[in-house]
């Protein structure tokens, strides 16, 4: 909550409610990240999101 990440375009995943782990508001609620089993994906660019993005990438790397 309160952190910001970098979205490069207006495309977003839809109809994936059972896998959504993060959303954002941009006119309406958009999917920001999904997860299913051991697969994770994010719509935003963590590598372009400064300190917040580095923390997200670090968390991905530390998952077992």
mmCIF file of C-alpha atoms in Angstrom:
data_model
loop_
_atom_site.group_PDB
_atom_site.id
_atom_site.type_symbol
_atom_site.label_atom_id
_atom_site.label_comp_id
_atom_site.label_asym_id
_atom_site.label_seq_id
_atom_site.Cartn_x
_atom_site.Cartn_y
_atom_site.Cartn_z
ATOM 1 C CA UNK A 1 0.000 0.000 0.000
ATOM 2 C CA UNK A 2 1.274 3.423 -0.941
ATOM 3 C CA UNK A 3 4.140 2.194 -3.121
ATOM 4 C CA UNK A 4 4.231 2.939 -6.830
ATOM 5 C CA UNK A 5 5.555 0.903 -9.752
ATOM 6 C CA UNK A 6 6.110 1.697 -13.428
ATOM 7 C CA UNK A 7 3.532 0.642 -16.026
ATOM 8 C CA UNK A 8 4.680 1.229 -19.602
ATOM 9 C CA UNK A 9 1.375 0.791 -21.448
ATOM 10 C CA UNK A 10 -2.349 0.375 -20.887
ATOM 11 C CA UNK A 11 -2.616 -3.378 -21.588
ATOM 12 C CA UNK A 12 -3.732 -5.546 -18.684
ATOM 13 C CA UNK A 13 -4.789 -9.116 -17.909
ATOM 14 C CA UNK A 14 -8.506 -9.765 -17.659
ATOM 15 C CA UNK A 15 -10.659 -12.678 -16.466
ATOM 16 C CA UNK A 16 -7.982 -14.094 -14.162
ATOM 17 C CA UNK A 17 -9.627 -13.383 -10.798
ATOM 18 C CA UNK A 18 -8.527 -16.682 -9.215
ATOM 19 C CA UNK A 19 -4.837 -15.826 -9.828
ATOM 20 C CA UNK A 20 -4.763 -12.082 -9.020
ATOM 21 C CA UNK A 21 -2.411 -11.146 -6.154
ATOM 22 C CA UNK A 22 -2.217 -7.378 -6.761
ATOM 23 C CA UNK A 23 -4.340 -4.732 -8.443
ATOM 24 C CA UNK A 24 -4.055 -1.051 -9.201
ATOM 25 C CA UNK A 25 -6.489 1.757 -9.903
ATOM 26 C CA UNK A 26 -6.232 3.673 -13.172
ATOM 27 C CA UNK A 27 -9.709 4.771 -14.096
ATOM 28 C CA UNK A 28 -10.868 1.317 -13.025
ATOM 29 C CA UNK A 29 -9.304 -1.606 -11.177
ATOM 30 C CA UNK A 30 -6.600 -3.346 -13.218
ATOM 31 C CA UNK A 31 -4.653 -6.545 -12.623
ATOM 32 C CA UNK A 32 -1.081 -5.723 -11.573
ATOM 33 C CA UNK A 33 0.254 -9.186 -10.621
ATOM 34 C CA UNK A 34 -0.841 -12.809 -10.827
ATOM 35 C CA UNK A 35 0.325 -16.095 -9.332
ATOM 36 C CA UNK A 36 -0.572 -19.717 -9.874
ATOM 37 C CA UNK A 37 1.374 -22.525 -8.255
ATOM 38 C CA UNK A 38 5.036 -21.576 -8.703
ATOM 39 C CA UNK A 39 4.488 -19.120 -11.577
ATOM 40 C CA UNK A 40 4.318 -15.370 -10.928
ATOM 41 C CA UNK A 41 3.798 -12.523 -13.370
ATOM 42 C CA UNK A 42 3.536 -8.776 -13.091
ATOM 43 C CA UNK A 43 2.056 -6.324 -15.538
ATOM 44 C CA UNK A 44 4.335 -3.535 -14.366
ATOM 45 C CA UNK A 45 8.098 -3.273 -14.838
ATOM 46 C CA UNK A 46 9.937 -3.952 -11.566
ATOM 47 C CA UNK A 47 13.280 -3.187 -13.240
ATOM 48 C CA UNK A 48 12.043 0.354 -13.937
ATOM 49 C CA UNK A 49 10.364 0.858 -10.562
ATOM 50 C CA UNK A 50 13.262 2.073 -8.411
ATOM 51 C CA UNK A 51 13.689 0.836 -4.844
ATOM 52 C CA UNK A 52 10.230 -0.748 -4.789
ATOM 53 C CA UNK A 53 11.007 -2.733 -7.931
ATOM 54 C CA UNK A 54 14.362 -3.872 -6.567
ATOM 55 C CA UNK A 55 12.622 -5.153 -3.446
ATOM 56 C CA UNK A 56 10.102 -7.054 -5.574
ATOM 57 C CA UNK A 57 12.868 -8.640 -7.675
ATOM 58 C CA UNK A 58 14.788 -9.532 -4.519
ATOM 59 C CA UNK A 59 11.676 -11.206 -3.073
ATOM 60 C CA UNK A 60 11.257 -13.241 -6.298
ATOM 61 C CA UNK A 61 14.891 -14.371 -6.087
ATOM 62 C CA UNK A 62 14.572 -15.386 -2.442
ATOM 63 C CA UNK A 63 11.513 -17.583 -2.960
ATOM 64 C CA UNK A 64 11.970 -21.301 -2.532
#
